Coordinates of C-alpha atoms in Angstrom, one line a residue:
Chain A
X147 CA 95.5 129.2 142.6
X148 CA 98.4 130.4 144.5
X149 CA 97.0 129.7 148.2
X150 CA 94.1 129.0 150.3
X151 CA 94.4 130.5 153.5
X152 CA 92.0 131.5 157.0
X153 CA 91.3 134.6 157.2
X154 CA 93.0 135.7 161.0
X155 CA 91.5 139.0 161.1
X156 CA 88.7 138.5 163.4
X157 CA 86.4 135.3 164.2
X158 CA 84.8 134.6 161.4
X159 CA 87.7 132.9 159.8
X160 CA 86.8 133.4 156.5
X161 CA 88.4 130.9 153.6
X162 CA 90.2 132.6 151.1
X163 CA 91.3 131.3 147.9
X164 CA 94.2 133.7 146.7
X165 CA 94.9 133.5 142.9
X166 CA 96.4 135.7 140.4
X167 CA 94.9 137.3 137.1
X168 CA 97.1 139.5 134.9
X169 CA 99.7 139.6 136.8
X170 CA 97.5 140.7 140.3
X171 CA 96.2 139.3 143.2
X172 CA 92.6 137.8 143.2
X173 CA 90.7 136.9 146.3
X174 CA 88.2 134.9 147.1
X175 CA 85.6 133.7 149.7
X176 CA 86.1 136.7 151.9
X177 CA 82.8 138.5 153.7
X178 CA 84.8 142.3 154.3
X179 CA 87.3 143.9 152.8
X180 CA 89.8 143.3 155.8
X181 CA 90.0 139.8 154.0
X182 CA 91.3 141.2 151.0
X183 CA 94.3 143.1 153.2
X184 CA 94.9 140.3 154.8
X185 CA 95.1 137.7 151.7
X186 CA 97.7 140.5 150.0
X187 CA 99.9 141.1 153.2
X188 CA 99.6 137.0 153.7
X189 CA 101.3 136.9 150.5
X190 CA 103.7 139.8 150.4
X191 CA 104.6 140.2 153.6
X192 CA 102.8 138.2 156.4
X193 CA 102.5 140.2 160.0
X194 CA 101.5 139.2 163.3
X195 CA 101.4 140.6 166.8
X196 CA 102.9 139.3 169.7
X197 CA 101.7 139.2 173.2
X198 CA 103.9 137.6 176.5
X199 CA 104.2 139.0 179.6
X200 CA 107.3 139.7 181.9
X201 CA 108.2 140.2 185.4
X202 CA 108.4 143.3 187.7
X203 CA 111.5 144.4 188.4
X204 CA 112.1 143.1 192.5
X205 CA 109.6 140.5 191.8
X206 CA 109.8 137.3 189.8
X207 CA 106.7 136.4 190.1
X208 CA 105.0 139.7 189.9
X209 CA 104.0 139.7 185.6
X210 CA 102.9 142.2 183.5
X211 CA 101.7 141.4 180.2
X212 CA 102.5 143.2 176.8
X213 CA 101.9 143.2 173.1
X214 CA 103.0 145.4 170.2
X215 CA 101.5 148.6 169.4
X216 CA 101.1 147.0 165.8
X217 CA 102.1 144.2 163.5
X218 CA 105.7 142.9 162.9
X219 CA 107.0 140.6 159.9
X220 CA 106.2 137.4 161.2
X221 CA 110.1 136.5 161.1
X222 CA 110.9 139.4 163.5
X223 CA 109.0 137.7 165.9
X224 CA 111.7 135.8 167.7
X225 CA 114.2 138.7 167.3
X226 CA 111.4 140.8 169.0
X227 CA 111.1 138.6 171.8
X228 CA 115.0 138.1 173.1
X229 CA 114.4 142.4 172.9
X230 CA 111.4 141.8 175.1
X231 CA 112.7 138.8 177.3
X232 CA 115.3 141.5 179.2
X233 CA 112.4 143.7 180.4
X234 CA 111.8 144.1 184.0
X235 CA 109.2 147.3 184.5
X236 CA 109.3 149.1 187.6
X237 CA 106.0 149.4 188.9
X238 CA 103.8 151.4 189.0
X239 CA 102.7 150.3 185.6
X240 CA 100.0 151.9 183.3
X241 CA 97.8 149.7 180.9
X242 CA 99.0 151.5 177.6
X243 CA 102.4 152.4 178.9
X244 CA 105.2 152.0 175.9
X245 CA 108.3 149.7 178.0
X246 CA 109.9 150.3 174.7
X247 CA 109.6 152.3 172.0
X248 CA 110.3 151.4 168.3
X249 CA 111.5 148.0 169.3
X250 CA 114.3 147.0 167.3
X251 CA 113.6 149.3 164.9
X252 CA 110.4 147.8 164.0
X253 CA 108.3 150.5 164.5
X254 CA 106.5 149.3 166.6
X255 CA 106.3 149.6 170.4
X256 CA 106.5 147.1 172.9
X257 CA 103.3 148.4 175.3
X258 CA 102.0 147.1 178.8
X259 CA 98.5 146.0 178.7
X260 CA 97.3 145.6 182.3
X261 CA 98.2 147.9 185.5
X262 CA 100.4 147.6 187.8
X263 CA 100.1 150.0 191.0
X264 CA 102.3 150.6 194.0
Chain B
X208 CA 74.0 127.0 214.3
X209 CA 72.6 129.5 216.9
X210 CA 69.7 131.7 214.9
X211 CA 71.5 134.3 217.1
X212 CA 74.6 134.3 215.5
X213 CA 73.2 135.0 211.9
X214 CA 74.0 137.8 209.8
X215 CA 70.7 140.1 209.1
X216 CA 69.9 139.5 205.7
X217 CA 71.1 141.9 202.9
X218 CA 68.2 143.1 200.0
X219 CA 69.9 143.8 196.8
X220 CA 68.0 144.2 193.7
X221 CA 70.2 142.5 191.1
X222 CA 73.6 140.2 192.5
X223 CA 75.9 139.3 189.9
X224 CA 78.2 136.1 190.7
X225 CA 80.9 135.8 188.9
X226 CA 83.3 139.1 187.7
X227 CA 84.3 137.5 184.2
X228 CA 83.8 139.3 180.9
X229 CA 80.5 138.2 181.3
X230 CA 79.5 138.9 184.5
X231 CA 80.6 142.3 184.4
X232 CA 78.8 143.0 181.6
X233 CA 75.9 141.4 183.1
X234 CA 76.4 144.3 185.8
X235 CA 76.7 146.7 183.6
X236 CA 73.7 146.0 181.7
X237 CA 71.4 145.7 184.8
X238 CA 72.3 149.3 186.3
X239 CA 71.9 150.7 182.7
X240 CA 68.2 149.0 182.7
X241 CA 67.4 150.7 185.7
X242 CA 68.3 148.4 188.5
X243 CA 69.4 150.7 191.6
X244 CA 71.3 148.6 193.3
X245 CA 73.8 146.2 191.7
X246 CA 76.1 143.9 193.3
X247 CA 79.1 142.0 191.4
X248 CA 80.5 139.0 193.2
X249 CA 84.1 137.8 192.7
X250 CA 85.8 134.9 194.5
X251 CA 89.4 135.6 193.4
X252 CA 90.8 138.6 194.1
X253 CA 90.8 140.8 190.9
X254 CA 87.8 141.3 188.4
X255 CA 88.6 139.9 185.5
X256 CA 88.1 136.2 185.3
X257 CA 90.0 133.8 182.9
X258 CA 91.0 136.8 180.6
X259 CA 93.4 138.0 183.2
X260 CA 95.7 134.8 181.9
X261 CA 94.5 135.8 177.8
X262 CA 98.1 138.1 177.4
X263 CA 97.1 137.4 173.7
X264 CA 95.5 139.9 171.8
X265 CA 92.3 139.6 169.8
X266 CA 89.7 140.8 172.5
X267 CA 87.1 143.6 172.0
X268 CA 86.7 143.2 168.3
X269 CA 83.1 143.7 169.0
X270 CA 82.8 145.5 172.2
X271 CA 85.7 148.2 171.5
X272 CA 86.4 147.4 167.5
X273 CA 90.3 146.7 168.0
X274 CA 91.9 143.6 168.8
X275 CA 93.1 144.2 172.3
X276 CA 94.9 141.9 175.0
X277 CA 92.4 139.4 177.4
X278 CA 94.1 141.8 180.8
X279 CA 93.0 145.0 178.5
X280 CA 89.7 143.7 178.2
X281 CA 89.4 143.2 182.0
X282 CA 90.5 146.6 183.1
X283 CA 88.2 148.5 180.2
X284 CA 85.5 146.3 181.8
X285 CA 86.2 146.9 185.1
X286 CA 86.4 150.5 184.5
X287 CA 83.3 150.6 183.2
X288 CA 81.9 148.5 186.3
X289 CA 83.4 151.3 188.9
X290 CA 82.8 154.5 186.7
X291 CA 78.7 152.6 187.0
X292 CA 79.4 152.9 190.7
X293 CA 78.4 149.0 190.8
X294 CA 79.3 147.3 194.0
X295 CA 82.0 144.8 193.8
X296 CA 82.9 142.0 196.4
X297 CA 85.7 140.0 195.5
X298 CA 87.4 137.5 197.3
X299 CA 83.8 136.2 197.8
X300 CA 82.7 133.1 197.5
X301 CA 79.0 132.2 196.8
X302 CA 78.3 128.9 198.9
X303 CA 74.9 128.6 198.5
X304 CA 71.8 129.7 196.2
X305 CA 68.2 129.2 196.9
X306 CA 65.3 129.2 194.3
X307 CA 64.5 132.0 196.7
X308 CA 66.9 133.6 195.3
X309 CA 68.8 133.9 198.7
X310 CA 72.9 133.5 198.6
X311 CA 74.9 132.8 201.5
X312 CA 78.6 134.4 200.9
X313 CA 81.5 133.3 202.1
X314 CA 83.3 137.2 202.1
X315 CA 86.2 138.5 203.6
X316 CA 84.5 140.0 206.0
X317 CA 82.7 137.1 207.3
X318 CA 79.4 134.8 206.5
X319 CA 76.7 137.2 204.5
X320 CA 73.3 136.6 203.8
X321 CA 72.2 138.2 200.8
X322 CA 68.3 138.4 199.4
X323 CA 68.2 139.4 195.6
X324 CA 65.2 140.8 193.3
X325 CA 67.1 139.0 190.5
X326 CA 70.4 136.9 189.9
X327 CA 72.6 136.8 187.2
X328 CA 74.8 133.5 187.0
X329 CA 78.2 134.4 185.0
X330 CA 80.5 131.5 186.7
X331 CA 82.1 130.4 183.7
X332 CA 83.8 127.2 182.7
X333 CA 85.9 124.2 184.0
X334 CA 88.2 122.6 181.4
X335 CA 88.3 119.0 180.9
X336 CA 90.7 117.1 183.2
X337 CA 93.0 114.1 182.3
X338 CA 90.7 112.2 184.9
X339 CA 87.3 112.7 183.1
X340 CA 88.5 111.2 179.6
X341 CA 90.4 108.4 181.1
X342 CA 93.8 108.3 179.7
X343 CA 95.7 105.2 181.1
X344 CA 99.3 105.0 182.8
X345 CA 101.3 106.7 184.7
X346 CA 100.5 109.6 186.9
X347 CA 103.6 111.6 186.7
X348 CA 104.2 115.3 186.9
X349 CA 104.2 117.5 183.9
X350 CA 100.3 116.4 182.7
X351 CA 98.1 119.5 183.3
X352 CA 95.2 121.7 181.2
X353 CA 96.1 123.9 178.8
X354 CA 94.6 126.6 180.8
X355 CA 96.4 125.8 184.2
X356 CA 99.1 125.9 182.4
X357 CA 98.6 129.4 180.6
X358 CA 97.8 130.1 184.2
X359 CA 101.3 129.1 185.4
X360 CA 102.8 130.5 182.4
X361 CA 101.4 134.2 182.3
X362 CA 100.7 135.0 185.3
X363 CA 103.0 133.1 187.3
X364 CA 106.7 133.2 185.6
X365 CA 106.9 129.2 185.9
X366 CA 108.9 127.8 182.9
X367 CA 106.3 124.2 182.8
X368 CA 108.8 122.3 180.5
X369 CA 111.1 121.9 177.8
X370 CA 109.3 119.4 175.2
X371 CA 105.3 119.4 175.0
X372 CA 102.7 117.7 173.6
X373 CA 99.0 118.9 173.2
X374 CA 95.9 116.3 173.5
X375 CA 93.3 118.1 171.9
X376 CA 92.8 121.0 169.5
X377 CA 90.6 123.6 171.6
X378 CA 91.7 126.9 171.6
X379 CA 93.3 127.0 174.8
X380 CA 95.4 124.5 173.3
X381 CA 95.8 126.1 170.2
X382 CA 97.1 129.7 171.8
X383 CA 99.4 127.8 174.4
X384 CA 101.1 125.7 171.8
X385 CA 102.0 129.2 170.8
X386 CA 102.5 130.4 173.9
X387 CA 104.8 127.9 174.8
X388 CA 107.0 128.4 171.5
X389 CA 107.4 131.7 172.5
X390 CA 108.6 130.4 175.7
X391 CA 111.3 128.2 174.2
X392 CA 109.6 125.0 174.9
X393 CA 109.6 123.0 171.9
X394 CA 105.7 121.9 171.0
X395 CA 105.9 118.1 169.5
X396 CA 102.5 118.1 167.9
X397 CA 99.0 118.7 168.5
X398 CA 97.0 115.1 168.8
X399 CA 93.4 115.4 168.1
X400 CA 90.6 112.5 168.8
X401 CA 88.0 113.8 166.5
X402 CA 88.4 114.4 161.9
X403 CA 88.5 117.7 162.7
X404 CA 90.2 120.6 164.6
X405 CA 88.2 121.6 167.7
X406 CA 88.9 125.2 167.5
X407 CA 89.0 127.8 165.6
X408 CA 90.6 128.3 161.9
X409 CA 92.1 131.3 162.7
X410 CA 94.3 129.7 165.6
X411 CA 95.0 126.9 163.7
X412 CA 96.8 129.0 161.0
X413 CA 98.6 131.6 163.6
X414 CA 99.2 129.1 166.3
X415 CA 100.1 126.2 164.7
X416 CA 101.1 126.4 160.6
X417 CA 103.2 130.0 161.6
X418 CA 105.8 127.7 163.9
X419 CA 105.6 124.8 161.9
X420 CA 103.6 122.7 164.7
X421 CA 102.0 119.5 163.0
X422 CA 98.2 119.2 164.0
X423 CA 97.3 115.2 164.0
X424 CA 93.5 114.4 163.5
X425 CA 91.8 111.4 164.4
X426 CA 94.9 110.4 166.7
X427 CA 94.9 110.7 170.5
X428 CA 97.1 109.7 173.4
X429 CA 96.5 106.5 174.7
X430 CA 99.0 105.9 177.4
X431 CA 101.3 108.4 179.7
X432 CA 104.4 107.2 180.6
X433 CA 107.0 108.5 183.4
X434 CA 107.7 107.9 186.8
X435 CA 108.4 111.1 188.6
X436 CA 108.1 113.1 185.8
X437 CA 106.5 112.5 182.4
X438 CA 108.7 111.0 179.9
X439 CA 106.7 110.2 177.0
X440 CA 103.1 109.4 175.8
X441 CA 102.1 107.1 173.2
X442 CA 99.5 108.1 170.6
X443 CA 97.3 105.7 168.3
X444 CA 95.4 106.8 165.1
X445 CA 91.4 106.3 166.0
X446 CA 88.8 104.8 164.1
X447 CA 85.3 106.0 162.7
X448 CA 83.7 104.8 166.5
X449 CA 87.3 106.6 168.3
X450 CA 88.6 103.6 169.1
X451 CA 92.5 103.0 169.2
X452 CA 93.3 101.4 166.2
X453 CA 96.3 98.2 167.2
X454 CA 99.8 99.0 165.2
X455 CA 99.5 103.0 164.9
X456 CA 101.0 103.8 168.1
X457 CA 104.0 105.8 168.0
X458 CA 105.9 107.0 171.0
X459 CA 106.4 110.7 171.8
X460 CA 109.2 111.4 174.1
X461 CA 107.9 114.6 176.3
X462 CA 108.2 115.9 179.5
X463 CA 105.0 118.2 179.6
X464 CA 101.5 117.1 178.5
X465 CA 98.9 119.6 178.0
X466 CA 94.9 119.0 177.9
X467 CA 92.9 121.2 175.4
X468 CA 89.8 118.5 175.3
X469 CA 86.7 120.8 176.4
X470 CA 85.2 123.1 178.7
X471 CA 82.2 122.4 181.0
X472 CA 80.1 125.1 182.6
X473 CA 80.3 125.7 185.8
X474 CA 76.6 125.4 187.4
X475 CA 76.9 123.8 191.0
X476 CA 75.0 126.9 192.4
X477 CA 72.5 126.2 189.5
X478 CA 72.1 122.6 190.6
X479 CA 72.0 123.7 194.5
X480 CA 69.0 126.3 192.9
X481 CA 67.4 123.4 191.5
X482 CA 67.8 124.8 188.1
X483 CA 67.5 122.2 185.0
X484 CA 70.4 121.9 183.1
X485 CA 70.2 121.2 179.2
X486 CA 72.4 117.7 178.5
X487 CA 73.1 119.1 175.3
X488 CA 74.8 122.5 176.3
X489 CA 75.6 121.8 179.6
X490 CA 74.4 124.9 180.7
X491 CA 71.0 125.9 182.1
X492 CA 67.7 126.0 180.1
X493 CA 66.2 129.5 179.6
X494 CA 64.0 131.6 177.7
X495 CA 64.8 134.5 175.3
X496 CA 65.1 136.8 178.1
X497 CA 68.2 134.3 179.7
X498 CA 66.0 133.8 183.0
X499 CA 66.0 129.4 183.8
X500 CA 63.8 127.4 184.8
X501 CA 63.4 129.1 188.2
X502 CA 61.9 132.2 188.4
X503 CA 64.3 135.6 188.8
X504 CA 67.5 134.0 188.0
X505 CA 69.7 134.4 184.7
X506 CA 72.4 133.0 182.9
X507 CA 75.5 134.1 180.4
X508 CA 78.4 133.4 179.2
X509 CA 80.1 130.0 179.8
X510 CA 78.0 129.0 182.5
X511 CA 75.1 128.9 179.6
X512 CA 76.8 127.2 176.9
X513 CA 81.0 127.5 175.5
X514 CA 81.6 130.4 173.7
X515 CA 83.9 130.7 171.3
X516 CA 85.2 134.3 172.2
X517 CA 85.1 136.7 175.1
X518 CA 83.3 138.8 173.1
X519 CA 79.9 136.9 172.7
X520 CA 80.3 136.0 176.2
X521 CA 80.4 139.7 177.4
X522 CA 77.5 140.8 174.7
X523 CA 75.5 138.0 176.3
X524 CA 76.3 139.5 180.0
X525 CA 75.0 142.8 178.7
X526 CA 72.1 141.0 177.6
X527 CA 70.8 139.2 180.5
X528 CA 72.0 141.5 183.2
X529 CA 69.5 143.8 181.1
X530 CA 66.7 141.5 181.5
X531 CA 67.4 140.4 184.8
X532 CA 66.9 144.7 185.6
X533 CA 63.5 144.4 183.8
X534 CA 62.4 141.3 185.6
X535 CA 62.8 143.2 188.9
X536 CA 61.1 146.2 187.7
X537 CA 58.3 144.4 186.6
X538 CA 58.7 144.3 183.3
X539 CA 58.6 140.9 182.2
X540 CA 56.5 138.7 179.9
X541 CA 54.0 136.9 181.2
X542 CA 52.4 134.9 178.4
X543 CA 53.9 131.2 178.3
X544 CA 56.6 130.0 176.4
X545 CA 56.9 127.9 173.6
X546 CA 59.7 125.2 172.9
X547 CA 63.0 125.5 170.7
X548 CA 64.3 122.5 169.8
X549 CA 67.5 121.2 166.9
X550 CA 67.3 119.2 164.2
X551 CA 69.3 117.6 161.8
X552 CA 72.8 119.0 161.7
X553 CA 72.4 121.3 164.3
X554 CA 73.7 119.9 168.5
X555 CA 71.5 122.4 169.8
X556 CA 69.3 126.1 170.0
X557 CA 69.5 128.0 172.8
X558 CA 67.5 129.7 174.3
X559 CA 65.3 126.4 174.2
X560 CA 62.1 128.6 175.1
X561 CA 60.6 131.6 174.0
X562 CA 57.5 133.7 175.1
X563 CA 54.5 133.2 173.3
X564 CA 54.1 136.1 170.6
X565 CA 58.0 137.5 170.5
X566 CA 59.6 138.8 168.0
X567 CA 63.4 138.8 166.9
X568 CA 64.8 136.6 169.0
X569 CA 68.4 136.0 168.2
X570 CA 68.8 131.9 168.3
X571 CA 72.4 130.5 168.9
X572 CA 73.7 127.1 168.1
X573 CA 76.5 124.9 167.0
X574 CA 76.7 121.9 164.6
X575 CA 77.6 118.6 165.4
X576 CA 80.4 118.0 162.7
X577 CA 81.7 120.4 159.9
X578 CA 79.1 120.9 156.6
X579 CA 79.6 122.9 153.6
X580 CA 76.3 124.4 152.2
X581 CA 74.2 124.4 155.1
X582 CA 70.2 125.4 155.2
X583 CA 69.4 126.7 158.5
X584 CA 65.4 127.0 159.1
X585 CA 63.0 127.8 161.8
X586 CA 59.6 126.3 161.3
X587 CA 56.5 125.8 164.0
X588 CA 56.4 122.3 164.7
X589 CA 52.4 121.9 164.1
X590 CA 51.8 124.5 161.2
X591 CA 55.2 124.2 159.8
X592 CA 55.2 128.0 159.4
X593 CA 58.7 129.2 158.9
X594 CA 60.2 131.7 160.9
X595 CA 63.4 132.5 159.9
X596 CA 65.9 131.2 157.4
X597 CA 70.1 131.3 156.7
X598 CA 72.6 129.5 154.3
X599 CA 75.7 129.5 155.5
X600 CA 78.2 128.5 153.0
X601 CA 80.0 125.9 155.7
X602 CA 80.0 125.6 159.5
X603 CA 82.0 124.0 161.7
X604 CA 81.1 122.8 165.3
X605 CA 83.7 125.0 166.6
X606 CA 82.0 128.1 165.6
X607 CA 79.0 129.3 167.0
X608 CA 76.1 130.9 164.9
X609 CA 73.2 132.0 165.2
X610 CA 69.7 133.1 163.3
X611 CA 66.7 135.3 163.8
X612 CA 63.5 134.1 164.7
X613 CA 61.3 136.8 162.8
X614 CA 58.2 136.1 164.9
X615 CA 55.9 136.6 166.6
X616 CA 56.2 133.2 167.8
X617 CA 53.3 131.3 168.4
X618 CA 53.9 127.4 168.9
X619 CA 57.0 125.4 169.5
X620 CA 59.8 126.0 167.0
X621 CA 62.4 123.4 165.5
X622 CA 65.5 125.2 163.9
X623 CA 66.8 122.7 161.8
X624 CA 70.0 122.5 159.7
X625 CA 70.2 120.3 156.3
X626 CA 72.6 120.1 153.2

């Protein structure tokens, strides 16, 4: 066995045993097939999203809240992060709105996901 | 007071208190059934509830099939709500509720009096406070829930430290130690009372093992130290009964402390109501159809029993806001109900009563500590007639389940979980 890993997909949380058979990945313990993405990403290249939230621009206190259009390597993360820690949207402010696009070449966006108005 | 000086009272057929995933569901469900007039109480100012704080995605995997943001959630949710044309009060607070169902408001715009065909409670949760488990020492800044501090966090731009520690391995906790690594704040560890994690897997592995944070079972904190400010705690391991166990206690310089140690519903206006509460769930009793124990008004979400996600919460909304509609058009069951009761590994069923002669009733319920190879079954108490059966290749009590009474019920039931 190479790994045993939980299944981050959705809530179920499956346990996966990931082992290897001529040379290729073998899953196990998985109820969907998202499971058997996940196990072979997990391995080969793990990805996560990211979600924080920043201030409005004029207001410190003010915060909207973004994630990434998509998954990142996990270690672009941090890198990701410093890009996003800058960002002071001028409101108004869409749900959906991309603050920037293709974020460190990544791409990926970095979108807002609540509204801001006035 | 003067009578004089009273607000005429207000017919609605179906009030809503509480705008939470929940709760707005709830709404939504009970103008789809048919109910004419709907009204959604809020007391803070946005709809929205505790997802408003969520910025982490993983939302609306069952309502909208994509992992969305806890703020995305909300405004999908709300925009349902208005596009419904549901009434919405927020900045209201519900003060009082009668088993008459009538609700004096606390509203912007002065004292209301509101008479409703049917109520839907959807107040949520409280988290656990350093005061109701009793941690000795100090009392020094810097000790606060994980949730107050998401709060302060995400919402408010309030940097709440630079070293933490977590007590307890709830989700809350989970997603904040992540939270506050993104933050810069180095996390120390993760210090939990019980053999095993209290939330869930998933979080464990992308909250915790992705930045290296070490998880501690069976140890807790048993004393906070600092003045002004916190400065440390000192965890023990615990034995089999939780107790400290003399000689393990190591000291963990920190200035922030965060609480992840259990949520409790929210059910003051249940108790003013004269509802009865289950011990068990801390939630109300009800039936199949989520009505309690007093006739006319409902419960959901995390005022019933703790969710795991904001998902189940909301489906459950949908759910009883749907039956709360029928119940004001008349279209209720009228034969008595039966009793649902847990057994063996399982905590507890809910709903704990169900009308004589349904069918398909969808049972929820939790185990008390993790099992591998568990054989859930639903059996009539005098004939032993089974109902409805599942294996479930493990569960854990931080996951919720549930399992299909086939029906048509006719006595009490016991749902009862063995190896």
């Amino acid at each position: 066995m190479i790994d045993k890993m939980t299944c981050i997909q959705c809530p179920a949380g499956c346990e996966l045993e990931v082992g290897e058979a001529d040379g290729r990945l073998e899953i196990r313990g998985n109820e969907c097939e998202k499971g058997v993405e996940f196990a072979q990403n997990e391995i080969r290249d793990p990805r996560r999203n990211l979600a924080t939230s920043v201030p409005v621009k004029g207001n410190a206190t003010r915060m909207v809240s973004v994630r990434l259009s998509g998954p990142v390597p996990r270690d672009r993360i941090f890198p990701i992060l410093d890009a996003i820690s800058g960002l002071r949207p001028e409101p108004p402010v869409r749900r959906g709105q991309v603050l920037i696009s293709d974020v460190l070449g990544s791409g990926v966006d970095v979108i807002a996901t609540r509204t801001i108005n006035e | 007071m003067n009578a004089g000086m009273l607000p005429a009272v207000e017919k609605r057929d179906v009030v809503v208190i509480g705008g939470g995933p929940a709760g707005m569901t709830a709404a939504l469900g009970a103008k789809r059934a048919g109910a004419a007039d709907v009204l959604l109480v809020e007391r803070d100012r946005n709809l929205g509830g505790i997802l408003n704080q969520c910025v982490h995605d993983g939302f609306g995997l069952f309502l909208y099939k994509k992992s969305i943001s806890g703020p995305e959630f909300a405004e999908r949710l709300a925009e349902d709500v208005e596009r419904e044309g549901i009434a919405v009060q927020t900045g209201a607070m519900v003060l009082d509720l009668g088993p008459d169902r009538l609700l004096r408001l606390n509203a912007p715009d002065g004292y209301r009096l509101i008479r409703a065909g049917a109520v839907v409670l959807a107040m949520g949760c409280r988290e656990r406070t350093r005061d109701m488990i009793e941690i000795p020492g100090m009392r020094p800044a810097g000790v606060l829930t994980a949730g107050s501090a998401q709060a302060l966090v995400n919402l408010q731009n309030i940097r709440i430290g630079r070293e933490a520690v977590i007590l307890g391995s709830g989700d809350i906790g989970l997603i904040m130690a992540r939270r506050l690594t993104f933050e810069g704040i180095k996390v120390k560890g993760v210090f939990e009372i019980m053999p095993w994690p209290g939330g869930l897997e998933r979080n464990i592995r992308q909250c915790l093992k992705d930045f290296g944070i070490p998880l501690e079972l069976s140890r807790t904190v048993v004393e906070i130290r600092g003045r002004e400010r916190l400065s440390a705690v000192v965890t023990a391991r615990v034995d089999e009964r939780l107790m400290p166990v003399a000689g393990t206690e190591e000291i963990v310089p920190c200035d922030t402390l965060l609480l992840s140690v259990g949520l409790i519903p929210e059910n003051e206006l249940a108790k003013r109501a004269g509802i009865a509460l289950s011990p068990l769930t801390g939630g109300a009793v009800v039936d199949e159809t989520f009505m309690t124990g007093v006739e006319g008004i409902f419960s959901c979400g995390n005022v019933l029993h703790i969710h795991d996600i904001a998902d189940w919460a909301a489906a459950e909304g949908l759910a009883a806001g749907r039956r709360a509609a029928e119940y004001v058009l008349g279209l209720r069951s009228l034969a008595e109900t039966v009793r649902v009761s847990a057994a063996g590994y399982l905590r507890y069923a809910l709903p704990q009563a169900v009308h004589r002669g349904a069918r398909d009733v969808t049972v929820h319920f939790r185990v008390a500590r993790p099992v591998r190879g568990l054989k859930v079954e639903a059996r009539g108490v005098e004939t032993g007639r089974r109902c409805g059966g599942r294996r479930l290749a493990r569960a854990i009590p931080s996951e919720m389940q549930t399992i299909l009474l086939k029906g048509p019920i006719e006595e009490d039931i016991e749902v009862g979980g063995h190896d």
